[in-house]
Amino acid sequence: MNGTNAGETERNVAYALIFGCIAVLGLPLNVASLWVLLRHHSLKSPSIVFMVNLAISDLLLVTSLPMRVYFYATGTWPLNSTACTVISVLFRDNIRSSTFFITFISVDRLLAVVYPLRSRCLRTSSNAWKAVTLVWLFVLVMNIPEYMYFPRQPDNGTVPRCFSFKPIQNSTGGAIAYYQPVLVVSMLSVNIVCTAMVLWTLCTHLSVSARVKNKVNVMLIFVLNLVMFTVCFLPMSISLPLVSTPELKPMVCLATVNCCLDPLLYYFSFDGFWKKKEDVDAAQELPVRGPPQ
């Protein structure tokens, strides 16, 4: 028993170090990315609207990580069970909102490359803001039933169970736990279709390919989207309703890494990231002068 407790303590210290490193790296990266997006780019571009909201989602997750570090490092929870639930829900909200925003970025690039003229009336900042508003409303609405069924920290002086998860068989939440895997798989499917369509267009339509600058960067965006889904989001989401906390903790760490990868993988993949607002529209609307459709 002592050996088991010692092993669990070592693992918790490792989790505290991992979450601490993610917080230390993710906070400045996302703050800097958000500042650059707002300072050097115009919110008239739908891509910028989606990326700004993606940065906000990541910042909400990063700000909750210090309490995870404290819990795993000390084995104690200084706040009440409500605070623990809120922090846990913020983590799940980040996955849900990020899947939407990343998918919106893929769809926006698909429309810009494959349907540059037809999509001009669709790819507007107004429509982008409507989309992100619906996403945040959806995330908030889904928090209500999840908060009701989330396991509570005991208040009887025993070892706290904050950030614990229960398999679906033992949870009163029923089918609620299944909607996140369905969401992630659905959004992943959309990203796969977008990637295939853009790759096919660039390879078979020479007129489009000739007008798209930095085709490697364009495809890199789609490839990195797929990597984010398959490495960070998918393992955690599929396992969430099926396994208990000990088996899930490594996947939680892996999923949390997305808040550090988003600024590096998506924001800096675009040409003109550091350019001023008057220069960025042309960089973002890369294939607007495409062939007649």
PDB file of C-alpha atoms in Angstrom:
ATOM      1  CA  MET A   1       0.000   0.000   0.000  1.00  0.00           C
ATOM      2  CA  ASN A   2       2.835   2.403   0.838  1.00  0.00           C
ATOM      3  CA  GLY A   3       4.436   1.629  -2.516  1.00  0.00           C
ATOM      4  CA  THR A   4       1.170   2.370  -4.280  1.00  0.00           C
ATOM      5  CA  ASN A   5       0.771   5.686  -2.453  1.00  0.00           C
ATOM      6  CA  ALA A   6       4.359   6.616  -3.233  1.00  0.00           C
ATOM      7  CA  GLY A   7       3.850   5.845  -6.900  1.00  0.00           C
ATOM      8  CA  GLU A   8       0.668   7.939  -7.000  1.00  0.00           C
ATOM      9  CA  THR A   9       2.466  10.818  -5.284  1.00  0.00           C
ATOM     10  CA  GLU A  10       5.245  10.712  -7.864  1.00  0.00           C
ATOM     11  CA  ARG A  11       2.726  10.740 -10.689  1.00  0.00           C
ATOM     12  CA  ASN A  12       0.883  13.674  -9.173  1.00  0.00           C
ATOM     13  CA  VAL A  13       4.138  15.619  -8.887  1.00  0.00           C
ATOM     14  CA  ALA A  14       4.807  14.842 -12.551  1.00  0.00           C
ATOM     15  CA  TYR A  15       1.335  16.106 -13.473  1.00  0.00           C
ATOM     16  CA  ALA A  16       1.949  19.268 -11.464  1.00  0.00           C
ATOM     17  CA  LEU A  17       5.194  19.872 -13.371  1.00  0.00           C
ATOM     18  CA  ILE A  18       3.521  19.259 -16.730  1.00  0.00           C
ATOM     19  CA  PHE A  19       0.605  21.574 -16.016  1.00  0.00           C
ATOM     20  CA  GLY A  20       3.010  24.142 -14.610  1.00  0.00           C
ATOM     21  CA  CYS A  21       5.129  24.101 -17.759  1.00  0.00           C
ATOM     22  CA  ILE A  22       2.020  24.393 -19.935  1.00  0.00           C
ATOM     23  CA  ALA A  23       0.822  27.380 -17.897  1.00  0.00           C
ATOM     24  CA  VAL A  24       4.200  29.114 -17.994  1.00  0.00           C
ATOM     25  CA  LEU A  25       4.490  28.624 -21.750  1.00  0.00           C
ATOM     26  CA  GLY A  26       0.844  28.989 -22.734  1.00  0.00           C
ATOM     27  CA  LEU A  27       0.068  32.243 -20.915  1.00  0.00           C
ATOM     28  CA  PRO A  28       2.646  34.494 -22.621  1.00  0.00           C
ATOM     29  CA  LEU A  29       2.145  32.794 -25.985  1.00  0.00           C
ATOM     30  CA  ASN A  30      -1.598  33.340 -25.982  1.00  0.00           C
ATOM     31  CA  VAL A  31      -1.396  36.852 -24.554  1.00  0.00           C
ATOM     32  CA  ALA A  32       1.170  37.811 -27.201  1.00  0.00           C
ATOM     33  CA  SER A  33      -0.862  36.155 -29.968  1.00  0.00           C
ATOM     34  CA  LEU A  34      -4.048  37.897 -28.895  1.00  0.00           C
ATOM     35  CA  TRP A  35      -2.250  41.236 -28.705  1.00  0.00           C
ATOM     36  CA  VAL A  36      -0.765  40.815 -32.186  1.00  0.00           C
ATOM     37  CA  LEU A  37      -4.087  39.745 -33.666  1.00  0.00           C
ATOM     38  CA  LEU A  38      -5.897  42.736 -32.230  1.00  0.00           C
ATOM     39  CA  ARG A  39      -3.083  45.229 -32.777  1.00  0.00           C
ATOM     40  CA  HIS A  40      -1.850  44.293 -36.247  1.00  0.00           C
ATOM     41  CA  HIS A  41      -4.904  42.685 -37.846  1.00  0.00           C
ATOM     42  CA  SER A  42      -8.381  43.795 -38.746  1.00  0.00           C
ATOM     43  CA  LEU A  43     -11.388  42.018 -37.277  1.00  0.00           C
ATOM     44  CA  LYS A  44     -13.016  42.406 -40.673  1.00  0.00           C
ATOM     45  CA  SER A  45     -11.321  39.144 -41.669  1.00  0.00           C
ATOM     46  CA  PRO A  46     -13.291  36.025 -40.620  1.00  0.00           C
ATOM     47  CA  SER A  47     -10.056  34.114 -40.035  1.00  0.00           C
ATOM     48  CA  ILE A  48      -8.915  36.718 -37.521  1.00  0.00           C
ATOM     49  CA  VAL A  49     -12.287  36.582 -35.741  1.00  0.00           C
ATOM     50  CA  PHE A  50     -11.966  32.825 -35.328  1.00  0.00           C
ATOM     51  CA  MET A  51      -8.347  33.029 -34.184  1.00  0.00           C
ATOM     52  CA  VAL A  52      -9.097  35.755 -31.633  1.00  0.00           C
ATOM     53  CA  ASN A  53     -11.790  33.589 -30.086  1.00  0.00           C
ATOM     54  CA  LEU A  54      -9.470  30.596 -30.176  1.00  0.00           C
ATOM     55  CA  ALA A  55      -6.902  32.605 -28.217  1.00  0.00           C
ATOM     56  CA  ILE A  56      -9.565  33.645 -25.685  1.00  0.00           C
ATOM     57  CA  SER A  57     -10.592  30.018 -25.243  1.00  0.00           C
ATOM     58  CA  ASP A  58      -6.972  29.020 -24.635  1.00  0.00           C
ATOM     59  CA  LEU A  59      -6.469  31.851 -22.152  1.00  0.00           C
ATOM     60  CA  LEU A  60      -9.476  30.687 -20.130  1.00  0.00           C
ATOM     61  CA  LEU A  61      -7.877  27.256 -19.896  1.00  0.00           C
ATOM     62  CA  VAL A  62      -4.419  28.593 -19.044  1.00  0.00           C
ATOM     63  CA  THR A  63      -5.739  30.732 -16.196  1.00  0.00           C
ATOM     64  CA  SER A  64      -7.249  27.627 -14.580  1.00  0.00           C
ATOM     65  CA  LEU A  65      -4.025  25.600 -14.653  1.00  0.00           C
ATOM     66  CA  PRO A  66      -2.333  27.079 -11.533  1.00  0.00           C
ATOM     67  CA  MET A  67      -5.024  25.536  -9.331  1.00  0.00           C
ATOM     68  CA  ARG A  68      -4.423  22.155 -10.965  1.00  0.00           C
ATOM     69  CA  VAL A  69      -0.732  22.567 -10.238  1.00  0.00           C
ATOM     70  CA  TYR A  70      -1.471  23.382  -6.601  1.00  0.00           C
ATOM     71  CA  PHE A  71      -3.783  20.397  -6.205  1.00  0.00           C
ATOM     72  CA  TYR A  72      -1.413  17.826  -7.713  1.00  0.00           C
ATOM     73  CA  ALA A  73       1.629  19.283  -5.960  1.00  0.00           C
ATOM     74  CA  THR A  74       0.107  19.414  -2.465  1.00  0.00           C
ATOM     75  CA  GLY A  75      -2.713  16.855  -2.588  1.00  0.00           C
ATOM     76  CA  THR A  76      -5.059  19.393  -1.028  1.00  0.00           C
ATOM     77  CA  TRP A  77      -7.796  21.626  -2.387  1.00  0.00           C
ATOM     78  CA  PRO A  78      -8.138  25.018  -0.647  1.00  0.00           C
ATOM     79  CA  LEU A  79     -11.409  26.007  -2.330  1.00  0.00           C
ATOM     80  CA  ASN A  80     -14.903  24.518  -2.333  1.00  0.00           C
ATOM     81  CA  SER A  81     -16.275  21.870  -4.656  1.00  0.00           C
ATOM     82  CA  THR A  82     -17.911  24.484  -6.879  1.00  0.00           C
ATOM     83  CA  ALA A  83     -14.525  25.994  -7.774  1.00  0.00           C
ATOM     84  CA  CYS A  84     -13.204  22.548  -8.615  1.00  0.00           C
ATOM     85  CA  THR A  85     -16.170  21.897 -10.890  1.00  0.00           C
ATOM     86  CA  VAL A  86     -15.818  25.255 -12.632  1.00  0.00           C
ATOM     87  CA  ILE A  87     -12.125  24.658 -13.359  1.00  0.00           C
ATOM     88  CA  SER A  88     -12.866  21.168 -14.678  1.00  0.00           C
ATOM     89  CA  VAL A  89     -15.649  22.484 -16.897  1.00  0.00           C
ATOM     90  CA  LEU A  90     -13.323  25.185 -18.263  1.00  0.00           C
ATOM     91  CA  PHE A  91     -10.997  22.439 -19.446  1.00  0.00           C
ATOM     92  CA  ARG A  92     -13.793  20.662 -21.302  1.00  0.00           C
ATOM     93  CA  ASP A  93     -15.085  23.972 -22.673  1.00  0.00           C
ATOM     94  CA  ASN A  94     -11.677  24.637 -24.186  1.00  0.00           C
ATOM     95  CA  ILE A  95     -11.790  21.380 -26.123  1.00  0.00           C
ATOM     96  CA  ARG A  96     -15.327  22.018 -27.344  1.00  0.00           C
ATOM     97  CA  SER A  97     -14.841  25.625 -28.374  1.00  0.00           C
ATOM     98  CA  SER A  98     -11.418  24.911 -29.900  1.00  0.00           C
ATOM     99  CA  THR A  99     -12.824  22.134 -32.073  1.00  0.00           C
ATOM    100  CA  PHE A 100     -15.380  24.569 -33.477  1.00  0.00           C
ATOM    101  CA  PHE A 101     -12.979  27.471 -34.003  1.00  0.00           C
ATOM    102  CA  ILE A 102     -10.303  25.290 -35.612  1.00  0.00           C
ATOM    103  CA  THR A 103     -12.936  23.778 -37.896  1.00  0.00           C
ATOM    104  CA  PHE A 104     -14.187  27.252 -38.814  1.00  0.00           C
ATOM    105  CA  ILE A 105     -10.629  28.190 -39.776  1.00  0.00           C
ATOM    106  CA  SER A 106     -10.408  25.110 -42.006  1.00  0.00           C
ATOM    107  CA  VAL A 107     -13.756  25.819 -43.657  1.00  0.00           C
ATOM    108  CA  ASP A 108     -12.812  29.460 -44.173  1.00  0.00           C
ATOM    109  CA  ARG A 109      -9.560  28.474 -45.882  1.00  0.00           C
ATOM    110  CA  LEU A 110     -11.446  25.890 -47.952  1.00  0.00           C
ATOM    111  CA  LEU A 111     -13.864  28.535 -49.213  1.00  0.00           C
ATOM    112  CA  ALA A 112     -11.030  30.972 -49.887  1.00  0.00           C
ATOM    113  CA  VAL A 113      -9.062  28.458 -51.950  1.00  0.00           C
ATOM    114  CA  VAL A 114     -11.733  26.385 -53.696  1.00  0.00           C
ATOM    115  CA  TYR A 115     -14.600  28.891 -53.997  1.00  0.00           C
ATOM    116  CA  PRO A 116     -12.949  32.327 -53.795  1.00  0.00           C
ATOM    117  CA  LEU A 117     -15.645  34.258 -55.668  1.00  0.00           C
ATOM    118  CA  ARG A 118     -18.759  32.360 -54.666  1.00  0.00           C
ATOM    119  CA  SER A 119     -17.873  32.559 -50.976  1.00  0.00           C
ATOM    120  CA  ARG A 120     -17.175  36.289 -50.757  1.00  0.00           C
ATOM    121  CA  CYS A 121     -20.695  37.046 -49.519  1.00  0.00           C
ATOM    122  CA  LEU A 122     -20.442  34.205 -46.985  1.00  0.00           C
ATOM    123  CA  ARG A 123     -16.936  34.915 -45.682  1.00  0.00           C
ATOM    124  CA  THR A 124     -17.720  38.131 -43.832  1.00  0.00           C
ATOM    125  CA  SER A 125     -16.859  39.298 -40.343  1.00  0.00           C
ATOM    126  CA  SER A 126     -20.566  39.579 -39.547  1.00  0.00           C
ATOM    127  CA  ASN A 127     -21.152  35.907 -40.290  1.00  0.00           C
ATOM    128  CA  ALA A 128     -18.000  34.990 -38.389  1.00  0.00           C
ATOM    129  CA  TRP A 129     -19.196  36.822 -35.279  1.00  0.00           C
ATOM    130  CA  LYS A 130     -22.591  35.138 -35.543  1.00  0.00           C
ATOM    131  CA  ALA A 131     -20.865  31.756 -35.716  1.00  0.00           C
ATOM    132  CA  VAL A 132     -18.621  32.337 -32.701  1.00  0.00           C
ATOM    133  CA  THR A 133     -21.568  33.709 -30.701  1.00  0.00           C
ATOM    134  CA  LEU A 134     -23.503  30.505 -31.372  1.00  0.00           C
ATOM    135  CA  VAL A 135     -20.473  28.459 -30.298  1.00  0.00           C
ATOM    136  CA  TRP A 136     -20.141  30.257 -26.966  1.00  0.00           C
ATOM    137  CA  LEU A 137     -23.895  29.961 -26.350  1.00  0.00           C
ATOM    138  CA  PHE A 138     -23.736  26.248 -27.118  1.00  0.00           C
ATOM    139  CA  VAL A 139     -20.811  25.785 -24.728  1.00  0.00           C
ATOM    140  CA  LEU A 140     -22.570  27.677 -21.943  1.00  0.00           C
ATOM    141  CA  VAL A 141     -25.829  25.752 -22.388  1.00  0.00           C
ATOM    142  CA  MET A 142     -24.010  22.408 -22.260  1.00  0.00           C
ATOM    143  CA  ASN A 143     -22.347  23.452 -19.012  1.00  0.00           C
ATOM    144  CA  ILE A 144     -25.684  23.358 -17.189  1.00  0.00           C
ATOM    145  CA  PRO A 145     -26.389  19.596 -17.294  1.00  0.00           C
ATOM    146  CA  GLU A 146     -22.702  18.745 -16.985  1.00  0.00           C
ATOM    147  CA  TYR A 147     -22.375  20.829 -13.840  1.00  0.00           C
ATOM    148  CA  MET A 148     -25.313  18.963 -12.310  1.00  0.00           C
ATOM    149  CA  TYR A 149     -23.740  15.538 -12.907  1.00  0.00           C
ATOM    150  CA  PHE A 150     -20.130  16.387 -12.230  1.00  0.00           C
ATOM    151  CA  PRO A 151     -18.640  14.434  -9.272  1.00  0.00           C
ATOM    152  CA  ARG A 152     -18.379  16.630  -6.196  1.00  0.00           C
ATOM    153  CA  GLN A 153     -15.433  16.976  -3.837  1.00  0.00           C
ATOM    154  CA  PRO A 154     -16.251  15.472  -0.432  1.00  0.00           C
ATOM    155  CA  ASP A 155     -16.535  17.893   2.471  1.00  0.00           C
ATOM    156  CA  ASN A 156     -15.930  15.350   5.251  1.00  0.00           C
ATOM    157  CA  GLY A 157     -12.197  15.931   5.647  1.00  0.00           C
ATOM    158  CA  THR A 158     -11.109  13.011   3.505  1.00  0.00           C
ATOM    159  CA  VAL A 159      -8.638  13.213   0.637  1.00  0.00           C
ATOM    160  CA  PRO A 160     -10.275  15.448  -2.016  1.00  0.00           C
ATOM    161  CA  ARG A 161     -11.299  13.975  -5.335  1.00  0.00           C
ATOM    162  CA  CYS A 162     -11.041  17.154  -7.343  1.00  0.00           C
ATOM    163  CA  PHE A 163     -10.586  16.697 -11.116  1.00  0.00           C
ATOM    164  CA  SER A 164     -11.797  13.105 -10.851  1.00  0.00           C
ATOM    165  CA  PHE A 165     -13.802  11.435 -13.609  1.00  0.00           C
ATOM    166  CA  LYS A 166     -16.192   8.523 -13.531  1.00  0.00           C
ATOM    167  CA  PRO A 167     -16.800   5.986 -16.308  1.00  0.00           C
ATOM    168  CA  ILE A 168     -20.151   6.297 -17.992  1.00  0.00           C
ATOM    169  CA  GLN A 169     -21.414   3.079 -16.420  1.00  0.00           C
ATOM    170  CA  ASN A 170     -21.143   4.603 -12.946  1.00  0.00           C
ATOM    171  CA  SER A 171     -22.268   8.091 -13.800  1.00  0.00           C
ATOM    172  CA  THR A 172     -25.788   9.456 -13.402  1.00  0.00           C
ATOM    173  CA  GLY A 173     -25.056  11.753 -16.313  1.00  0.00           C
ATOM    174  CA  GLY A 174     -26.049   9.059 -18.805  1.00  0.00           C
ATOM    175  CA  ALA A 175     -25.782  10.070 -22.423  1.00  0.00           C
ATOM    176  CA  ILE A 176     -24.448  13.555 -21.579  1.00  0.00           C
ATOM    177  CA  ALA A 177     -20.872  12.266 -21.575  1.00  0.00           C
ATOM    178  CA  TYR A 178     -21.209  10.978 -25.133  1.00  0.00           C
ATOM    179  CA  TYR A 179     -21.845  14.257 -26.889  1.00  0.00           C
ATOM    180  CA  GLN A 180     -18.230  15.416 -26.641  1.00  0.00           C
ATOM    181  CA  PRO A 181     -16.790  12.368 -28.487  1.00  0.00           C
ATOM    182  CA  VAL A 182     -19.506  12.768 -31.132  1.00  0.00           C
ATOM    183  CA  LEU A 183     -18.662  16.462 -31.459  1.00  0.00           C
ATOM    184  CA  VAL A 184     -14.921  15.884 -31.822  1.00  0.00           C
ATOM    185  CA  VAL A 185     -15.339  13.055 -34.334  1.00  0.00           C
ATOM    186  CA  SER A 186     -17.792  15.143 -36.368  1.00  0.00           C
ATOM    187  CA  MET A 187     -15.501  18.167 -36.455  1.00  0.00           C
ATOM    188  CA  LEU A 188     -12.535  15.936 -37.316  1.00  0.00           C
ATOM    189  CA  SER A 189     -14.492  14.558 -40.270  1.00  0.00           C
ATOM    190  CA  VAL A 190     -15.162  18.089 -41.512  1.00  0.00           C
ATOM    191  CA  ASN A 191     -11.451  18.914 -41.258  1.00  0.00           C
ATOM    192  CA  ILE A 192     -10.530  15.771 -43.203  1.00  0.00           C
ATOM    193  CA  VAL A 193     -12.956  16.697 -45.984  1.00  0.00           C
ATOM    194  CA  CYS A 194     -11.625  20.272 -46.096  1.00  0.00           C
ATOM    195  CA  THR A 195      -8.043  19.053 -46.267  1.00  0.00           C
ATOM    196  CA  ALA A 196      -8.793  16.602 -49.072  1.00  0.00           C
ATOM    197  CA  MET A 197     -10.720  19.174 -51.122  1.00  0.00           C
ATOM    198  CA  VAL A 198      -8.028  21.848 -50.836  1.00  0.00           C
ATOM    199  CA  LEU A 199      -5.247  19.387 -51.650  1.00  0.00           C
ATOM    200  CA  TRP A 200      -7.173  18.078 -54.658  1.00  0.00           C
ATOM    201  CA  THR A 201      -7.854  21.614 -55.903  1.00  0.00           C
ATOM    202  CA  LEU A 202      -4.239  22.717 -55.595  1.00  0.00           C
ATOM    203  CA  CYS A 203      -2.985  19.575 -57.346  1.00  0.00           C
ATOM    204  CA  THR A 204      -5.495  19.424 -60.206  1.00  0.00           C
ATOM    205  CA  HIS A 205      -6.418  23.050 -60.918  1.00  0.00           C
ATOM    206  CA  LEU A 206      -3.265  24.779 -62.102  1.00  0.00           C
ATOM    207  CA  SER A 207      -5.024  28.128 -62.447  1.00  0.00           C
ATOM    208  CA  VAL A 208      -5.982  28.068 -58.769  1.00  0.00           C
ATOM    209  CA  SER A 209      -2.591  26.766 -57.694  1.00  0.00           C
ATOM    210  CA  ALA A 210      -0.827  29.554 -59.591  1.00  0.00           C
ATOM    211  CA  ARG A 211      -2.838  32.194 -57.762  1.00  0.00           C
ATOM    212  CA  VAL A 212      -2.341  30.823 -54.254  1.00  0.00           C
ATOM    213  CA  LYS A 213       0.837  32.098 -52.681  1.00  0.00           C
ATOM    214  CA  ASN A 214       2.735  29.962 -50.178  1.00  0.00           C
ATOM    215  CA  LYS A 215       0.837  26.758 -50.880  1.00  0.00           C
ATOM    216  CA  VAL A 216       2.972  24.958 -48.309  1.00  0.00           C
ATOM    217  CA  ASN A 217       1.702  27.289 -45.590  1.00  0.00           C
ATOM    218  CA  VAL A 218      -1.871  26.786 -46.730  1.00  0.00           C
ATOM    219  CA  MET A 219      -1.589  23.011 -46.520  1.00  0.00           C
ATOM    220  CA  LEU A 220       0.331  23.267 -43.259  1.00  0.00           C
ATOM    221  CA  ILE A 221      -2.707  24.886 -41.660  1.00  0.00           C
ATOM    222  CA  PHE A 222      -4.883  21.907 -42.606  1.00  0.00           C
ATOM    223  CA  VAL A 223      -2.306  19.315 -41.593  1.00  0.00           C
ATOM    224  CA  LEU A 224      -1.791  20.962 -38.214  1.00  0.00           C
ATOM    225  CA  ASN A 225      -5.547  21.069 -37.692  1.00  0.00           C
ATOM    226  CA  LEU A 226      -5.677  17.307 -38.190  1.00  0.00           C
ATOM    227  CA  VAL A 227      -2.736  16.791 -35.847  1.00  0.00           C
ATOM    228  CA  MET A 228      -4.447  18.885 -33.176  1.00  0.00           C
ATOM    229  CA  PHE A 229      -7.590  16.797 -33.407  1.00  0.00           C
ATOM    230  CA  THR A 230      -5.975  13.362 -33.560  1.00  0.00           C
ATOM    231  CA  VAL A 231      -3.284  13.979 -30.932  1.00  0.00           C
ATOM    232  CA  CYS A 232      -4.878  16.387 -28.444  1.00  0.00           C
ATOM    233  CA  PHE A 233      -8.656  16.163 -28.711  1.00  0.00           C
ATOM    234  CA  LEU A 234      -9.604  12.701 -29.938  1.00  0.00           C
ATOM    235  CA  PRO A 235      -7.898  10.439 -27.314  1.00  0.00           C
ATOM    236  CA  MET A 236      -9.260  12.488 -24.425  1.00  0.00           C
ATOM    237  CA  SER A 237     -12.778  12.809 -25.817  1.00  0.00           C
ATOM    238  CA  ILE A 238     -13.204   9.126 -26.686  1.00  0.00           C
ATOM    239  CA  SER A 239     -11.836   7.988 -23.329  1.00  0.00           C
ATOM    240  CA  LEU A 240     -13.803  10.485 -21.227  1.00  0.00           C
ATOM    241  CA  PRO A 241     -17.019   8.445 -20.864  1.00  0.00           C
ATOM    242  CA  LEU A 242     -15.265   5.074 -20.642  1.00  0.00           C
ATOM    243  CA  VAL A 243     -12.327   5.185 -18.233  1.00  0.00           C
ATOM    244  CA  SER A 244     -11.685   6.452 -14.717  1.00  0.00           C
ATOM    245  CA  THR A 245      -9.343   9.173 -13.521  1.00  0.00           C
ATOM    246  CA  PRO A 246      -5.982   7.301 -13.270  1.00  0.00           C
ATOM    247  CA  GLU A 247      -6.097   6.185 -16.911  1.00  0.00           C
ATOM    248  CA  LEU A 248      -7.402   9.561 -18.075  1.00  0.00           C
ATOM    249  CA  LYS A 249      -4.838  11.886 -16.482  1.00  0.00           C
ATOM    250  CA  PRO A 250      -2.131  11.476 -19.176  1.00  0.00           C
ATOM    251  CA  MET A 251      -4.683  12.256 -21.881  1.00  0.00           C
ATOM    252  CA  VAL A 252      -5.822  15.325 -19.938  1.00  0.00           C
ATOM    253  CA  CYS A 253      -2.221  16.543 -19.963  1.00  0.00           C
ATOM    254  CA  LEU A 254      -1.973  15.872 -23.690  1.00  0.00           C
ATOM    255  CA  ALA A 255      -5.236  17.669 -24.425  1.00  0.00           C
ATOM    256  CA  THR A 256      -4.122  20.679 -22.396  1.00  0.00           C
ATOM    257  CA  VAL A 257      -1.036  21.077 -24.581  1.00  0.00           C
ATOM    258  CA  ASN A 258      -3.293  22.441 -27.327  1.00  0.00           C
ATOM    259  CA  CYS A 259      -3.305  25.858 -25.631  1.00  0.00           C
ATOM    260  CA  CYS A 260       0.448  26.067 -26.271  1.00  0.00           C
ATOM    261  CA  LEU A 261       0.313  24.703 -29.800  1.00  0.00           C
ATOM    262  CA  ASP A 262      -2.451  26.957 -31.100  1.00  0.00           C
ATOM    263  CA  PRO A 263      -0.370  30.165 -31.124  1.00  0.00           C
ATOM    264  CA  LEU A 264       2.615  28.419 -32.680  1.00  0.00           C
ATOM    265  CA  LEU A 265       0.780  26.271 -35.204  1.00  0.00           C
ATOM    266  CA  TYR A 266      -2.033  28.467 -36.397  1.00  0.00           C
ATOM    267  CA  TYR A 267      -1.235  32.096 -35.805  1.00  0.00           C
ATOM    268  CA  PHE A 268       2.321  31.993 -37.108  1.00  0.00           C
ATOM    269  CA  SER A 269       1.346  29.851 -40.095  1.00  0.00           C
ATOM    270  CA  PHE A 270      -0.307  32.835 -41.750  1.00  0.00           C
ATOM    271  CA  ASP A 271       1.670  35.232 -43.885  1.00  0.00           C
ATOM    272  CA  GLY A 272       1.722  38.751 -42.549  1.00  0.00           C
ATOM    273  CA  PHE A 273       1.149  37.770 -38.920  1.00  0.00           C
ATOM    274  CA  TRP A 274       3.319  40.685 -37.810  1.00  0.00           C
ATOM    275  CA  LYS A 275       2.132  43.031 -40.560  1.00  0.00           C
ATOM    276  CA  LYS A 276      -0.054  46.009 -39.911  1.00  0.00           C
ATOM    277  CA  LYS A 277      -3.790  46.074 -40.551  1.00  0.00           C
ATOM    278  CA  GLU A 278      -3.559  47.762 -43.910  1.00  0.00           C
ATOM    279  CA  ASP A 279      -1.300  44.981 -45.230  1.00  0.00           C
ATOM    280  CA  VAL A 280      -2.983  41.956 -43.751  1.00  0.00           C
ATOM    281  CA  ASP A 281      -6.188  41.816 -45.781  1.00  0.00           C
ATOM    282  CA  ALA A 282      -4.332  40.868 -48.945  1.00  0.00           C
ATOM    283  CA  ALA A 283      -2.330  38.265 -47.068  1.00  0.00           C
ATOM    284  CA  GLN A 284      -5.435  36.684 -45.573  1.00  0.00           C
ATOM    285  CA  GLU A 285      -7.546  36.793 -48.731  1.00  0.00           C
ATOM    286  CA  LEU A 286      -4.936  34.821 -50.635  1.00  0.00           C
ATOM    287  CA  PRO A 287      -6.937  33.385 -53.523  1.00  0.00           C
ATOM    288  CA  VAL A 288      -9.642  36.046 -53.922  1.00  0.00           C
ATOM    289  CA  ARG A 289      -8.617  36.669 -57.530  1.00  0.00           C
ATOM    290  CA  GLY A 290      -9.246  33.080 -58.441  1.00  0.00           C
ATOM    291  CA  PRO A 291     -10.559  31.702 -61.718  1.00  0.00           C
ATOM    292  CA  PRO A 292     -14.121  32.362 -62.851  1.00  0.00           C
ATOM    293  CA  GLN A 293     -16.593  30.024 -61.151  1.00  0.00           C
TER     294      GLN A 293
END
